[in-house]
Amino acid sequence: MPQLNSAEAPFEVITRQAKVRRLEVRRVERLTPHMVRVTFGGDDLHDFETQGPDDDFRIFFPLPGQERPTLPQLGEGRGFIWPEDAPRPQNREYTPRRFDPVSRELTVDFVVHGDGPGSVWADTVQPGGYAGSVGPRRSRIMSPEVTEYLLFGDESALPSIGRRIEELPAGVNVRAFVEVAGADEEQQFEARANVELHWLHRDGAEPGTTDLLAQAVRSIETLAPYTFAWVAGEANSIRPVRRHLLGELGLPPAWLRFTGYWKRTIPNWDHHEEIPE
Ligand SMILES: Cc1cc2nc3c(=O)[nH]c(=O)nc-3n(C[C@H](O)[C@H](O)[C@H](O)COP(=O)(O)OP(=O)(O)OC[C@H]3O[C@@H](n4cnc5c(N)ncnc54)[C@H](O)[C@@H]3O)c2cc1C
């Protein structure tokens, strides 16, 4: 692990061979009105690995009327080889919320927001259903010396934020700001770390249209030395958070992870796309 240094990211990235898996739906639970927890099982999970709370993997959904999605083989680089005679499934990125290597069960929390193959599938799937996946291809392993965390996100980032809160050890300080539709979308987490969790309610506003996260970051006057900040959610809503952290609060860029998890009005937003200032 690197010594803490504001010029270097306080995490190590480990990579692993991608693998395509068939996932069997074991349980479906509505955590809150707009968050559905799906627990997957199946033999293909015997070697599933997820070491970082912001790991992500791609889930393939069956097309309407299909029981199981067609799955690809891995091709060169990040490419897939698809059977020529079968329709290709839709796919989206998700966070492994929890993986139990003993029961080999994988939990994923899906935001049910309306249109979109991921949202529609999660809203209607039943135990016994099928999906597919590829990844996670990499994990960020935080230096254990980091003791100050600042987290910002909306519902799409809540699986990662919740997982991080649950996994961080005692002695670590976490301040998290999470934008949700309202009080009935709040979740509870068990934590060993000292956690200060602020729920920001949209109170009827559309997701991706408020400045709640921007207001929240402006309420912070100073950062403790060596604070790691993690920001994810709707691409435009999180831009002012980055600006304030790097500008007014002087956060070193290497200590910020900033990812647009989705973009309003754009289906299947590519989170690798640059989000300009
Ligand atoms: C690394 C990473 C990890 C992620 N982890 C999770 C996760 O664990 N759980 C999760 O639910 N999402 C997660 N997301 C976000 C998810 O990939 C996107 O929200 C995705 O667009 C959902 O696909 P869809 O088929 O439901 O909607 P799409 O077909 O992609 O979009 C259809 C319409 O819905 C809008 N839309 C998309 N997402 C949302 C949303 N969350 N709220 C409101 N409107 C939306 C789009 O702007 C578009 O207008 C993650 C994204 C990334 C990049």
Short mmCIF file of N, CA, C and O in Angstrom, two decimals, residues 199-251:
data_model
loop_
_atom_site.label_atom_id
_atom_site.label_comp_id
_atom_site.label_asym_id
_atom_site.label_seq_id
_atom_site.Cartn_x
_atom_site.Cartn_y
_atom_site.Cartn_z
N TRP A 199 -29.64 12.64 4.72
CA TRP A 199 -30.56 12.34 3.61
C TRP A 199 -31.10 13.66 3.07
O TRP A 199 -31.57 14.50 3.84
N LEU A 200 -31.04 13.82 1.76
CA LEU A 200 -31.51 15.04 1.11
C LEU A 200 -32.73 14.66 0.29
O LEU A 200 -32.63 13.81 -0.61
N HIS A 201 -33.86 15.27 0.56
CA HIS A 201 -35.12 14.85 -0.07
C HIS A 201 -35.47 15.74 -1.26
O HIS A 201 -35.49 16.96 -1.13
N ARG A 202 -35.81 15.09 -2.37
CA ARG A 202 -36.20 15.88 -3.55
C ARG A 202 -37.61 16.45 -3.40
O ARG A 202 -37.97 17.39 -4.09
N ASP A 203 -38.39 15.85 -2.54
CA ASP A 203 -39.74 16.37 -2.26
C ASP A 203 -40.53 16.68 -3.52
O ASP A 203 -41.02 17.80 -3.71
N GLY A 204 -40.62 15.73 -4.42
CA GLY A 204 -41.46 15.89 -5.60
C GLY A 204 -40.70 16.31 -6.85
O GLY A 204 -41.22 16.18 -7.96
N ALA A 205 -39.47 16.81 -6.71
CA ALA A 205 -38.69 17.18 -7.91
C ALA A 205 -38.24 15.90 -8.63
O ALA A 205 -38.07 14.85 -8.01
N GLU A 206 -38.05 16.00 -9.94
CA GLU A 206 -37.57 14.85 -10.73
C GLU A 206 -36.13 14.52 -10.35
O GLU A 206 -35.34 15.44 -10.08
N PRO A 207 -35.76 13.22 -10.38
CA PRO A 207 -34.35 12.88 -10.16
C PRO A 207 -33.46 13.59 -11.18
O PRO A 207 -33.84 13.75 -12.34
N GLY A 208 -32.32 14.03 -10.75
CA GLY A 208 -31.37 14.67 -11.67
C GLY A 208 -31.69 16.11 -11.97
O GLY A 208 -31.11 16.69 -12.90
N THR A 209 -32.60 16.74 -11.21
CA THR A 209 -32.94 18.14 -11.51
C THR A 209 -32.67 19.09 -10.34
O THR A 209 -32.92 20.28 -10.46
N THR A 210 -32.20 18.57 -9.22
CA THR A 210 -32.06 19.47 -8.05
C THR A 210 -30.60 19.86 -7.83
O THR A 210 -29.68 19.28 -8.41
N ASP A 211 -30.41 20.84 -6.93
CA ASP A 211 -29.03 21.19 -6.54
C ASP A 211 -28.79 20.80 -5.08
O ASP A 211 -27.99 21.43 -4.38
N LEU A 212 -29.47 19.74 -4.63
CA LEU A 212 -29.34 19.34 -3.23
C LEU A 212 -27.91 18.93 -2.86
O LEU A 212 -27.40 19.29 -1.80
N LEU A 213 -27.27 18.18 -3.76
CA LEU A 213 -25.89 17.75 -3.45
C LEU A 213 -24.95 18.95 -3.49
O LEU A 213 -24.02 19.05 -2.68
N ALA A 214 -25.20 19.86 -4.43
CA ALA A 214 -24.37 21.07 -4.52
C ALA A 214 -24.51 21.91 -3.25
O ALA A 214 -23.52 22.40 -2.70
N GLN A 215 -25.74 22.05 -2.77
CA GLN A 215 -25.94 22.80 -1.52
C GLN A 215 -25.24 22.12 -0.36
O GLN A 215 -24.66 22.76 0.51
N ALA A 216 -25.30 20.79 -0.36
CA ALA A 216 -24.70 20.03 0.75
C ALA A 216 -23.19 20.25 0.80
O ALA A 216 -22.62 20.48 1.87
N VAL A 217 -22.54 20.21 -0.35
CA VAL A 217 -21.08 20.36 -0.33
C VAL A 217 -20.71 21.78 0.08
O VAL A 217 -19.69 22.01 0.75
N ARG A 218 -21.56 22.74 -0.27
CA ARG A 218 -21.25 24.14 0.11
C ARG A 218 -21.38 24.36 1.61
O ARG A 218 -20.90 25.35 2.14
N SER A 219 -22.07 23.42 2.29
CA SER A 219 -22.20 23.58 3.75
C SER A 219 -20.93 23.14 4.47
O SER A 219 -20.81 23.32 5.68
N ILE A 220 -19.98 22.56 3.73
CA ILE A 220 -18.74 22.08 4.37
C ILE A 220 -17.71 23.20 4.33
O ILE A 220 -17.41 23.73 3.25
N GLU A 221 -17.17 23.55 5.48
CA GLU A 221 -16.23 24.68 5.50
C GLU A 221 -14.79 24.26 5.29
O GLU A 221 -14.04 24.92 4.58
N THR A 222 -14.39 23.15 5.92
CA THR A 222 -13.01 22.69 5.72
C THR A 222 -13.00 21.16 5.68
O THR A 222 -13.93 20.52 6.16
N LEU A 223 -11.94 20.64 5.10
CA LEU A 223 -11.77 19.18 5.05
C LEU A 223 -10.69 18.78 6.04
O LEU A 223 -9.66 19.46 6.15
N ALA A 224 -10.91 17.66 6.72
CA ALA A 224 -9.83 17.10 7.55
C ALA A 224 -8.69 16.69 6.61
O ALA A 224 -8.94 16.33 5.46
N PRO A 225 -7.43 16.76 7.09
CA PRO A 225 -6.31 16.34 6.22
C PRO A 225 -6.54 14.91 5.72
O PRO A 225 -7.07 14.07 6.44
N TYR A 226 -6.13 14.68 4.49
CA TYR A 226 -6.25 13.35 3.87
C TYR A 226 -7.68 12.82 3.89
O TYR A 226 -7.95 11.70 4.31
N THR A 227 -8.60 13.67 3.45
CA THR A 227 -9.99 13.22 3.25
C THR A 227 -10.11 12.64 1.85
O THR A 227 -9.67 13.27 0.87
N PHE A 228 -10.70 11.46 1.75
CA PHE A 228 -11.00 10.87 0.44
C PHE A 228 -12.45 11.15 0.12
O PHE A 228 -13.34 10.88 0.95
N ALA A 229 -12.71 11.72 -1.06
CA ALA A 229 -14.09 12.04 -1.44
C ALA A 229 -14.52 11.16 -2.60
O ALA A 229 -13.76 10.94 -3.56
N TRP A 230 -15.74 10.68 -2.52
CA TRP A 230 -16.31 9.80 -3.55
C TRP A 230 -17.66 10.38 -3.94
O TRP A 230 -18.50 10.63 -3.07
N VAL A 231 -17.83 10.62 -5.24
CA VAL A 231 -19.03 11.30 -5.72
C VAL A 231 -19.57 10.54 -6.92
O VAL A 231 -18.84 10.28 -7.88
N ALA A 232 -20.86 10.17 -6.89
CA ALA A 232 -21.46 9.49 -8.04
C ALA A 232 -22.95 9.78 -8.07
O ALA A 232 -23.56 10.05 -7.04
N GLY A 233 -23.51 9.73 -9.27
CA GLY A 233 -24.94 9.98 -9.42
C GLY A 233 -25.22 10.57 -10.79
O GLY A 233 -24.45 10.32 -11.74
N GLU A 234 -26.27 11.35 -10.90
CA GLU A 234 -26.63 11.93 -12.20
C GLU A 234 -25.53 12.90 -12.63
O GLU A 234 -25.10 13.77 -11.86
N ALA A 235 -25.09 12.76 -13.89
CA ALA A 235 -23.85 13.41 -14.33
C ALA A 235 -23.87 14.93 -14.13
O ALA A 235 -22.87 15.50 -13.67
N ASN A 236 -24.97 15.59 -14.43
CA ASN A 236 -24.98 17.05 -14.30
C ASN A 236 -25.11 17.49 -12.84
O ASN A 236 -24.52 18.49 -12.44
N SER A 237 -25.87 16.72 -12.06
CA SER A 237 -26.10 17.13 -10.67
C SER A 237 -24.83 17.08 -9.83
O SER A 237 -24.73 17.79 -8.83
N ILE A 238 -23.90 16.20 -10.21
CA ILE A 238 -22.72 16.05 -9.35
C ILE A 238 -21.57 16.98 -9.76
O ILE A 238 -20.60 17.11 -9.02
N ARG A 239 -21.71 17.63 -10.93
CA ARG A 239 -20.62 18.52 -11.37
C ARG A 239 -20.26 19.61 -10.36
O ARG A 239 -19.09 19.84 -10.07
N PRO A 240 -21.27 20.32 -9.80
CA PRO A 240 -20.92 21.37 -8.83
C PRO A 240 -20.26 20.82 -7.57
O PRO A 240 -19.54 21.55 -6.89
N VAL A 241 -20.52 19.55 -7.27
CA VAL A 241 -19.88 18.95 -6.09
C VAL A 241 -18.38 18.84 -6.34
O VAL A 241 -17.55 19.21 -5.51
N ARG A 242 -18.04 18.36 -7.53
CA ARG A 242 -16.61 18.26 -7.88
C ARG A 242 -15.95 19.64 -7.85
O ARG A 242 -14.86 19.80 -7.30
N ARG A 243 -16.65 20.62 -8.45
CA ARG A 243 -16.08 21.97 -8.54
C ARG A 243 -15.75 22.50 -7.15
O ARG A 243 -14.67 23.03 -6.91
N HIS A 244 -16.69 22.33 -6.23
CA HIS A 244 -16.49 22.89 -4.88
C HIS A 244 -15.39 22.14 -4.12
O HIS A 244 -14.57 22.75 -3.43
N LEU A 245 -15.38 20.81 -4.28
CA LEU A 245 -14.37 20.03 -3.56
C LEU A 245 -12.96 20.41 -4.03
O LEU A 245 -12.06 20.63 -3.22
N LEU A 246 -12.79 20.48 -5.36
CA LEU A 246 -11.45 20.74 -5.89
C LEU A 246 -11.08 22.22 -5.78
O LEU A 246 -9.91 22.56 -5.63
N GLY A 247 -12.09 23.10 -5.86
CA GLY A 247 -11.84 24.54 -5.83
C GLY A 247 -11.79 25.04 -4.39
O GLY A 247 -10.73 25.02 -3.75
N GLU A 248 -12.95 25.43 -3.88
CA GLU A 248 -13.01 26.07 -2.55
C GLU A 248 -12.39 25.21 -1.46
O GLU A 248 -11.74 25.72 -0.56
N LEU A 249 -12.61 23.90 -1.50
CA LEU A 249 -12.13 23.07 -0.39
C LEU A 249 -10.72 22.53 -0.62
O LEU A 249 -10.13 21.92 0.27
N GLY A 250 -10.17 22.75 -1.82
CA GLY A 250 -8.77 22.40 -2.07
C GLY A 250 -8.45 20.92 -2.01
O GLY A 250 -7.32 20.52 -1.71
N LEU A 251 -9.44 20.07 -2.32
CA LEU A 251 -9.18 18.62 -2.31
C LEU A 251 -8.19 18.28 -3.42
O LEU A 251 -8.38 18.67 -4.57
#
